Short mmCIF file of C-alpha atoms in Angstrom, two decimals:
data_model
loop_
_atom_site.label_atom_id
_atom_site.label_comp_id
_atom_site.label_asym_id
_atom_site.label_seq_id
_atom_site.Cartn_x
_atom_site.Cartn_y
_atom_site.Cartn_z
CA UNK A 1032 5.99 47.69 13.16
CA UNK A 1033 9.36 49.53 13.13
CA UNK A 1034 11.48 50.61 16.23
CA UNK A 1035 9.45 50.35 19.07
CA UNK A 1036 11.56 52.76 22.09
CA UNK A 1037 12.90 51.24 25.05
CA UNK A 1038 13.92 47.74 22.72
CA UNK A 1039 17.57 49.02 22.25
CA UNK A 1040 18.37 49.05 26.50
CA UNK A 1041 17.37 45.73 26.72
CA UNK A 1042 13.19 45.94 27.36
CA UNK A 1043 11.96 43.52 25.36
CA UNK A 1044 8.58 43.80 22.94
CA UNK A 1045 5.99 41.01 22.67
CA UNK A 1046 3.21 40.55 19.69
CA UNK A 1047 1.05 38.26 21.15
CA UNK A 1048 -2.92 36.57 21.79
CA UNK A 1049 -4.79 37.81 24.19
CA UNK A 1050 -4.97 35.04 26.74
CA UNK A 1051 -7.35 32.97 25.62
CA UNK A 1052 -8.28 34.43 22.29
CA UNK A 1053 -7.82 33.51 19.15
CA UNK A 1054 -6.18 35.85 17.18
CA UNK A 1055 -6.37 36.02 13.63
CA UNK A 1056 -4.82 38.34 10.70
CA UNK A 1057 -5.89 38.07 7.12
CA UNK A 1058 -5.08 40.46 4.87
CA UNK A 1059 -5.52 40.41 0.25
CA UNK A 1060 -2.68 41.66 -1.33
CA UNK A 1061 -3.02 43.14 -4.10
CA UNK A 1062 1.06 43.10 -5.69
CA UNK A 1063 4.35 42.93 -4.30
CA UNK A 1064 4.19 47.23 -2.47
CA UNK A 1065 1.37 44.97 0.28
CA UNK A 1066 2.40 41.26 -0.06
CA UNK A 1067 3.15 40.80 3.49
CA UNK A 1068 -0.14 40.53 6.63
CA UNK A 1069 2.92 41.46 8.46
CA UNK A 1070 6.03 44.15 8.32
CA UNK A 1071 8.88 44.15 11.38
CA UNK A 1072 10.93 46.63 10.28
CA UNK A 1073 13.97 48.37 12.55
CA UNK A 1074 13.15 46.24 15.09
CA UNK A 1075 14.86 44.65 18.72
CA UNK A 1076 14.24 42.53 20.90
CA UNK A 1077 10.95 41.96 19.53
CA UNK A 1078 8.63 38.28 19.60
CA UNK A 1079 5.83 37.80 16.90
CA UNK A 1080 4.21 34.59 19.16
CA UNK A 1081 0.92 33.04 19.32
CA UNK A 1082 -1.26 34.47 16.78
CA UNK A 1083 -2.94 33.19 12.85
CA UNK A 1084 -1.45 34.26 9.86
CA UNK A 1085 -3.74 33.75 6.81
CA UNK A 1086 -2.96 35.28 3.34
CA UNK A 1087 -6.01 35.22 0.40
CA UNK A 1088 -4.21 36.50 -2.63
CA UNK A 1089 -2.91 33.00 -5.07
CA UNK A 1090 -0.86 35.19 -6.58
CA UNK A 1091 0.96 37.26 -3.49
CA UNK A 1092 -0.06 35.35 0.15
CA UNK A 1093 3.17 36.14 2.04
CA UNK A 1094 2.38 36.42 5.96
CA UNK A 1095 5.36 37.94 8.02
CA UNK A 1096 7.55 39.93 5.61
CA UNK A 1097 11.11 41.45 7.19
CA UNK A 1098 11.98 44.50 6.02
CA UNK A 1099 15.87 46.87 6.76
CA UNK A 1100 17.32 46.19 9.85
CA UNK A 1101 16.67 43.44 12.82
CA UNK A 1102 18.19 42.59 15.62
CA UNK A 1103 17.02 39.88 17.95
CA UNK A 1104 14.35 38.47 17.29
CA UNK A 1105 12.51 35.66 17.65
CA UNK A 1106 9.22 34.43 15.99
CA UNK A 1107 7.47 30.90 17.66
CA UNK A 1108 4.48 29.40 18.05
CA UNK A 1109 2.32 30.91 15.29
CA UNK A 1110 0.41 29.34 12.36
CA UNK A 1111 0.33 30.27 8.92
CA UNK A 1112 -2.16 29.18 5.94
CA UNK A 1113 -3.56 30.70 2.47
CA UNK A 1114 -5.82 29.96 -0.07
CA UNK A 1115 -3.25 29.27 -2.79
CA UNK A 1116 -3.64 25.28 -4.03
CA UNK A 1117 -0.21 24.34 -4.78
CA UNK A 1118 1.62 27.46 -5.34
CA UNK A 1119 4.92 27.58 -6.31
CA UNK A 1120 6.44 31.22 -5.94
CA UNK A 1121 8.01 32.80 -2.97
CA UNK A 1122 5.97 35.46 -3.77
CA UNK A 1123 3.66 33.26 -1.22
CA UNK A 1124 5.89 32.62 1.47
CA UNK A 1125 5.18 32.41 5.61
CA UNK A 1126 8.51 34.55 6.72
CA UNK A 1127 9.80 36.14 3.34
CA UNK A 1128 12.80 38.40 3.28
CA UNK A 1129 14.99 39.57 0.83
CA UNK A 1130 18.57 41.50 0.41
CA UNK A 1131 17.96 42.49 3.64
CA UNK A 1132 20.18 42.00 7.23
CA UNK A 1133 19.03 40.43 11.03
CA UNK A 1134 21.62 39.39 13.09
CA UNK A 1135 20.21 36.31 16.03
CA UNK A 1136 17.14 35.97 14.15
CA UNK A 1137 15.16 32.96 15.95
CA UNK A 1138 11.66 30.87 13.70
CA UNK A 1139 10.90 28.36 16.52
CA UNK A 1140 7.72 25.97 16.59
CA UNK A 1141 5.67 27.64 14.63
CA UNK A 1142 3.39 25.44 11.83
CA UNK A 1143 3.16 26.33 8.65
CA UNK A 1144 0.47 24.51 5.74
CA UNK A 1145 -0.05 24.94 1.91
CA UNK A 1146 2.70 28.12 1.28
CA UNK A 1147 4.99 27.69 -1.30
CA UNK A 1148 7.80 28.76 0.78
CA UNK A 1149 7.50 28.24 4.55
CA UNK A 1150 10.94 30.18 5.25
CA UNK A 1151 12.21 32.04 2.40
CA UNK A 1152 15.66 34.27 3.83
CA UNK A 1153 17.90 35.95 0.84
CA UNK A 1154 20.64 38.67 3.02
CA UNK A 1155 24.57 39.00 3.05
CA UNK A 1156 27.70 38.25 4.93
CA UNK A 1157 27.04 40.42 8.04
CA UNK A 1158 23.10 38.41 8.05
CA UNK A 1159 24.73 35.80 10.83
CA UNK A 1160 22.54 34.07 14.11
CA UNK A 1161 19.55 32.27 12.60
CA UNK A 1162 17.41 29.71 14.25
CA UNK A 1163 15.29 27.83 12.13
CA UNK A 1164 13.81 24.93 14.99
CA UNK A 1165 10.85 22.83 15.64
CA UNK A 1166 8.92 24.14 13.19
CA UNK A 1167 6.21 21.63 10.65
CA UNK A 1168 6.53 22.56 7.77
CA UNK A 1169 3.81 20.77 5.21
CA UNK A 1170 2.66 20.47 1.56
CA UNK A 1171 5.19 23.15 0.84
CA UNK A 1172 6.90 23.46 -2.40
CA UNK A 1173 10.06 24.01 -0.34
CA UNK A 1174 9.94 24.07 3.41
CA UNK A 1175 12.93 26.80 4.06
CA UNK A 1176 15.51 28.51 1.61
CA UNK A 1177 18.51 30.59 2.85
CA UNK A 1178 21.20 33.15 0.40
CA UNK A 1179 23.69 34.93 1.39
CA UNK A 1180 23.36 34.57 4.64
CA UNK A 1181 27.33 33.43 6.75
CA UNK A 1182 25.90 31.21 9.95
CA UNK A 1183 22.52 29.21 10.13
CA UNK A 1184 21.38 26.57 12.79
CA UNK A 1185 18.26 24.85 11.22
CA UNK A 1186 17.14 21.88 13.37
CA UNK A 1187 14.47 19.69 15.14
CA UNK A 1188 12.15 20.61 11.29
CA UNK A 1189 9.77 18.49 10.03
CA UNK A 1190 9.49 19.34 6.96
CA UNK A 1191 7.27 17.93 3.47
CA UNK A 1192 6.95 19.41 1.07
CA UNK A 1193 6.49 18.47 -3.38
CA UNK A 1194 10.26 20.06 -4.82
CA UNK A 1195 13.13 20.11 -1.98
CA UNK A 1196 13.05 20.02 2.03
CA UNK A 1197 16.13 22.67 2.08
CA UNK A 1198 17.36 24.90 -0.61
CA UNK A 1199 21.13 25.83 0.84
CA UNK A 1200 22.68 28.89 -1.13
CA UNK A 1201 25.88 30.24 0.10
CA UNK A 1202 25.75 29.48 3.49
CA UNK A 1203 29.42 29.68 5.32
CA UNK A 1204 28.20 27.54 8.34
CA UNK A 1205 25.77 25.70 8.67
CA UNK A 1206 24.74 23.73 11.33
CA UNK A 1207 22.12 20.84 9.79
CA UNK A 1208 20.54 18.91 12.90
CA UNK A 1209 17.88 16.43 13.67
CA UNK A 1210 15.28 17.67 10.69
CA UNK A 1211 13.50 15.15 8.84
CA UNK A 1212 12.94 16.06 5.27
CA UNK A 1213 10.10 14.07 3.07
CA UNK A 1214 9.97 15.26 -0.67
CA UNK A 1215 7.54 13.77 -3.22
CA UNK A 1216 8.51 14.70 -6.52
CA UNK A 1217 10.80 17.81 -7.12
CA UNK A 1218 14.80 17.96 -7.38
CA UNK A 1219 16.55 17.92 -4.83
CA UNK A 1220 16.22 17.57 -0.42
CA UNK A 1221 18.68 18.96 1.07
CA UNK A 1222 20.91 21.58 -2.07
CA UNK A 1223 23.69 22.86 -0.40
CA UNK A 1224 25.37 25.17 -3.59
CA UNK A 1225 27.93 28.60 -3.50
CA UNK A 1226 28.78 30.52 -5.69
CA UNK A 1227 32.52 30.40 -3.90
CA UNK A 1228 33.47 27.87 -1.23
CA UNK A 1229 32.57 27.92 1.48
CA UNK A 1230 35.44 28.35 4.32
CA UNK A 1231 33.36 27.25 7.60
CA UNK A 1232 32.89 24.35 8.90
CA UNK A 1233 29.14 22.28 7.59
CA UNK A 1234 27.59 19.74 10.11
CA UNK A 1235 25.15 17.66 8.77
CA UNK A 1236 24.08 14.85 11.40
CA UNK A 1237 21.14 13.31 11.84
CA UNK A 1238 19.09 14.07 9.35
CA UNK A 1239 16.28 11.56 7.80
CA UNK A 1240 15.99 12.84 4.02
CA UNK A 1241 13.17 10.81 1.68
CA UNK A 1242 12.19 11.70 -1.27
CA UNK A 1243 11.33 10.99 -4.76
CA UNK A 1244 13.98 12.78 -7.07
CA UNK A 1245 14.68 12.31 -10.23
CA UNK A 1246 18.79 14.12 -9.06
CA UNK A 1247 19.27 14.03 -6.09
CA UNK A 1248 18.53 13.66 -2.29
CA UNK A 1249 21.49 15.26 -0.81
CA UNK A 1250 23.50 17.41 -3.41
CA UNK A 1251 26.93 19.60 -2.47
CA UNK A 1252 29.05 21.45 -4.53
CA UNK A 1253 31.40 24.00 -3.30
CA UNK A 1254 31.22 23.34 0.45
CA UNK A 1255 33.78 22.42 2.33
CA UNK A 1256 35.13 20.71 5.75
CA UNK A 1257 30.74 19.09 5.69
CA UNK A 1258 30.60 16.73 8.78
CA UNK A 1259 27.46 14.44 7.40
CA UNK A 1260 27.42 12.42 10.63
CA UNK A 1261 23.91 9.27 10.83
CA UNK A 1262 21.68 10.53 8.58
CA UNK A 1263 19.08 8.52 6.81
CA UNK A 1264 19.31 9.46 3.77
CA UNK A 1265 16.56 7.58 0.55
CA UNK A 1266 15.61 8.18 -2.81
CA UNK A 1267 12.56 6.55 -4.54
CA UNK A 1268 12.95 7.42 -7.48
CA UNK A 1269 13.13 4.35 -10.40
CA UNK A 1270 15.09 7.25 -12.63
CA UNK A 1271 18.62 5.25 -13.13
CA UNK A 1272 20.49 8.67 -13.09
CA UNK A 1273 18.83 9.18 -9.29
CA UNK A 1274 21.31 9.27 -6.11
CA UNK A 1275 20.98 9.32 -2.63
CA UNK A 1276 23.88 11.02 -2.66
CA UNK A 1277 25.56 13.81 -5.63
CA UNK A 1278 28.52 15.03 -3.86
CA UNK A 1279 30.11 17.70 -6.72
CA UNK A 1280 33.51 19.25 -7.85
CA UNK A 1281 34.99 21.15 -4.91
CA UNK A 1282 34.16 20.08 -1.75
CA UNK A 1283 37.13 19.15 -0.44
CA UNK A 1284 37.43 18.42 3.82
CA UNK A 1285 34.16 15.44 3.24
CA UNK A 1286 33.54 13.52 6.38
CA UNK A 1287 31.67 11.64 5.85
CA UNK A 1288 30.36 8.55 8.36
CA UNK A 1289 27.74 6.48 9.64
CA UNK A 1290 25.23 6.79 7.57
CA UNK A 1291 22.98 4.73 5.35
CA UNK A 1292 22.46 5.84 2.09
CA UNK A 1293 19.31 3.75 -0.31
CA UNK A 1294 18.33 4.67 -3.84
CA UNK A 1295 15.84 2.47 -6.00
CA UNK A 1296 16.51 2.17 -9.68
CA UNK A 1297 19.75 4.89 -9.60
CA UNK A 1298 23.09 5.63 -7.73
CA UNK A 1299 23.54 4.83 -3.68
CA UNK A 1300 25.80 7.71 -3.61
CA UNK A 1301 28.69 9.46 -5.86
CA UNK A 1302 31.94 10.77 -5.06
CA UNK A 1303 33.52 13.08 -6.78
CA UNK A 1304 37.42 12.37 -6.76
CA UNK A 1305 38.61 10.63 -3.14
CA UNK A 1306 41.06 14.18 -2.87
CA UNK A 1307 37.90 14.74 -1.40
CA UNK A 1308 37.00 12.61 1.24
CA UNK A 1309 38.82 13.02 4.57
CA UNK A 1310 36.93 10.09 6.72
CA UNK A 1311 34.97 7.34 4.90
CA UNK A 1312 33.84 5.12 7.11
CA UNK A 1313 30.58 2.98 8.33
CA UNK A 1314 28.51 3.58 5.71
CA UNK A 1315 25.90 1.60 4.48
CA UNK A 1316 25.52 1.71 0.59
CA UNK A 1317 22.44 0.63 -1.22
CA UNK A 1318 20.62 0.41 -4.34
CA UNK A 1319 18.22 -2.24 -5.60
CA UNK A 1320 18.00 -1.77 -9.25
CA UNK A 1321 21.16 0.38 -9.58
CA UNK A 1322 24.76 1.13 -9.03
CA UNK A 1323 25.75 0.97 -4.99
CA UNK A 1324 28.32 4.04 -4.65
CA UNK A 1325 29.84 5.84 -8.83
CA UNK A 1326 33.76 7.32 -8.18
CA UNK A 1327 32.89 10.75 -10.52
CA UNK A 1328 31.14 8.49 -14.07
CA UNK A 1329 33.07 5.47 -12.73
CA UNK A 1330 30.37 2.60 -11.03
CA UNK A 1331 31.70 0.11 -8.40
CA UNK A 1332 29.75 -2.38 -7.60
CA UNK A 1333 30.85 -4.30 -5.70
CA UNK A 1334 32.44 -4.12 -2.11
CA UNK A 1335 36.24 -5.33 -3.21
CA UNK A 1336 36.47 -2.84 -5.59
CA UNK A 1337 34.76 -0.55 -3.19
CA UNK A 1338 37.35 -1.26 -0.57
CA UNK A 1339 40.79 -1.27 -2.74
CA UNK A 1340 39.50 2.47 -4.49
CA UNK A 1341 38.85 4.04 -0.77
CA UNK A 1342 40.49 2.52 1.39
CA UNK A 1343 37.16 2.26 3.57
CA UNK A 1344 36.94 -1.50 5.48
CA UNK A 1345 33.94 -0.77 7.53
CA UNK A 1346 31.03 0.09 5.15
CA UNK A 1347 29.20 -2.09 3.38
CA UNK A 1348 27.58 -3.31 0.46
CA UNK A 1349 23.26 -4.50 2.31
CA UNK A 1350 20.59 -3.76 2.41
CA UNK A 1351 19.81 -2.41 6.47
CA UNK A 1352 16.71 -3.79 6.99
CA UNK A 1353 14.52 -0.91 7.28
CA UNK A 1354 10.39 -0.47 8.29
CA UNK A 1355 8.34 0.05 5.23
CA UNK A 1356 6.73 2.81 7.11
CA UNK A 1357 9.30 4.48 9.49
CA UNK A 1358 11.79 3.47 8.19
CA UNK A 1359 13.80 2.46 11.50
CA UNK A 1360 16.18 -0.26 11.45
CA UNK A 1361 14.38 -3.72 12.31
CA UNK A 1362 15.48 -6.56 14.15
CA UNK A 1363 18.97 -7.67 12.85
CA UNK A 1364 19.67 -4.51 10.59
CA UNK A 1365 22.86 -4.78 9.80
CA UNK A 1366 23.39 -1.53 10.54
CA UNK A 1367 23.25 -2.58 14.77
CA UNK A 1368 25.90 -1.35 16.92
CA UNK A 1369 28.03 -0.86 13.71
CA UNK A 1370 28.86 2.53 13.81
CA UNK A 1371 31.93 4.57 14.57
CA UNK A 1372 31.29 6.28 17.87
CA UNK A 1373 31.80 9.69 17.29
CA UNK A 1374 31.67 12.28 19.97
CA UNK A 1375 29.61 15.36 18.21
CA UNK A 1376 26.83 12.21 18.01
CA UNK A 1377 25.43 11.73 21.49
CA UNK A 1378 22.58 11.03 20.30
CA UNK A 1379 19.57 10.13 17.64
CA UNK A 1380 17.23 11.84 16.04
CA UNK A 1381 14.71 11.28 18.59
CA UNK A 1382 17.23 11.99 21.31
CA UNK A 1383 18.72 8.56 22.05
CA UNK A 1384 21.89 7.63 23.68
CA UNK A 1385 23.71 6.31 21.13
CA UNK A 1386 26.61 3.71 23.43
CA UNK A 1387 26.94 0.83 20.64
CA UNK A 1388 26.25 3.37 17.66
CA UNK A 1389 23.54 2.08 15.07
CA UNK A 1390 24.23 3.46 11.57
CA UNK A 1391 21.28 6.21 9.83
CA UNK A 1392 19.89 8.34 11.88
CA UNK A 1393 16.97 6.03 14.54
CA UNK A 1394 18.87 4.17 17.06
CA UNK A 1395 17.55 0.80 17.18
CA UNK A 1396 14.94 0.37 20.10
CA UNK A 1397 12.87 -2.42 21.31
CA UNK A 1398 10.29 -0.88 23.37
CA UNK A 1399 8.98 -3.82 24.71
CA UNK A 1400 9.70 -8.22 24.90
CA UNK A 1401 8.02 -9.97 24.72
CA UNK A 1402 8.06 -13.13 28.30
CA UNK A 1403 10.69 -16.10 26.66
CA UNK A 1404 7.62 -19.06 25.15
CA UNK A 1405 8.27 -23.26 26.31
CA UNK A 1406 10.71 -22.36 28.75
CA UNK A 1407 11.83 -26.56 30.15
CA UNK A 1408 14.30 -28.72 31.34
CA UNK A 1409 15.54 -31.39 28.70
CA UNK A 1410 18.24 -34.26 29.25
CA UNK A 1411 21.66 -34.04 28.75
CA UNK A 1412 24.28 -35.59 29.04
CA UNK A 1413 25.75 -35.70 32.85
CA UNK A 1414 22.21 -33.48 33.48
CA UNK A 1415 19.44 -31.07 32.95
CA UNK A 1416 19.87 -28.38 30.38
CA UNK A 1417 17.24 -24.89 30.77
CA UNK A 1418 16.15 -23.78 27.84
CA UNK A 1419 13.04 -21.90 25.83
CA UNK A 1420 11.98 -21.27 22.75
CA UNK A 1421 14.38 -17.31 21.33
CA UNK A 1422 12.94 -14.18 22.21
CA UNK A 1423 13.04 -11.85 19.46
CA UNK A 1424 15.05 -8.77 19.99
CA UNK A 1425 17.03 -10.00 23.39
CA UNK A 1426 20.43 -10.76 23.53
CA UNK A 1427 20.72 -11.22 27.08
CA UNK A 1428 18.25 -13.39 29.85
CA UNK A 1429 19.55 -13.13 33.22
CA UNK A 1430 18.22 -16.47 34.63
CA UNK A 1431 17.24 -16.02 38.86
CA UNK A 1432 17.39 -18.87 40.44
CA UNK A 1433 16.84 -20.00 44.54
#
């Protein structure tokens, strides 16, 4: 699909299924030269919506390929699957582009299952305005891989992967917000690296990041001015060198607040240097059998040593008390109402208002409170006292009388 007359002048072109139809596009590629079902090239003001893509060659199974320059392209509400079984090559990608320049590319509300990469995009410094939002990517090798792009916005995606959830390489400005990413193995859940230090702002807010990783759940290297707020970061690996957060070198301007960082057998959080840190507050660090915090190669095993090293008096070394299956906060969690107010994050990952902010990506919510039981009067000195059994989750009671 190439240039469509009139779209440069503001007309919109949409490729979609007929109303009520189930449109499936499939192709059995023979190699790299025809490794796509749909090629998008030199397009403007174009939408690809409501189609089903099925790739048939397990070795060359990409669905949508981005050719040379595209501008204002929206890929929305499509579904993708493949004949391949647990592929690992980027030759099997739902949406693929290599060494191409695109502007204002939006990938929204797609369902992607079984392909090696949900989204694989490699551009250049002129590739800007990328928005990847609300996609469901399951059983991938890597959910989203973005390389050499100027600005990206990745938010509200649900990703389950075997190796990496989100891989960012040399992204100058990134906004990573409200994603749920879980990996079953591999190296990283969120990998953010640059060949030269970035100069734009990096916002990593309200993400749920969990995996079994022998390396890191959240990895940062040469990423400057990173604001990392209200994330829940969990490494379930028993490997002693595994980490929840690994902040490598050349990361000046790090602002790390209101995060839960947990490890099973490894290190909850590793910071490279105190000189890189602009703000550090209201985090919970927990390692079941390893090290809560490490500064470069020095373990900091107790809270008093942490406070004297970093000057942060509001963070905690404690169990955040998360529910086993959902990892939301339990009743009585020390994270409840323990965060600092951050204007940049007024809502949690589910859109719940943060009035007294909790630590982590989830605000604590009691959906239903039981009625007080065993309501009774007891005799006290000078009269009677109304009392009842405590209701779990209740911190305020209203008594009506006439």
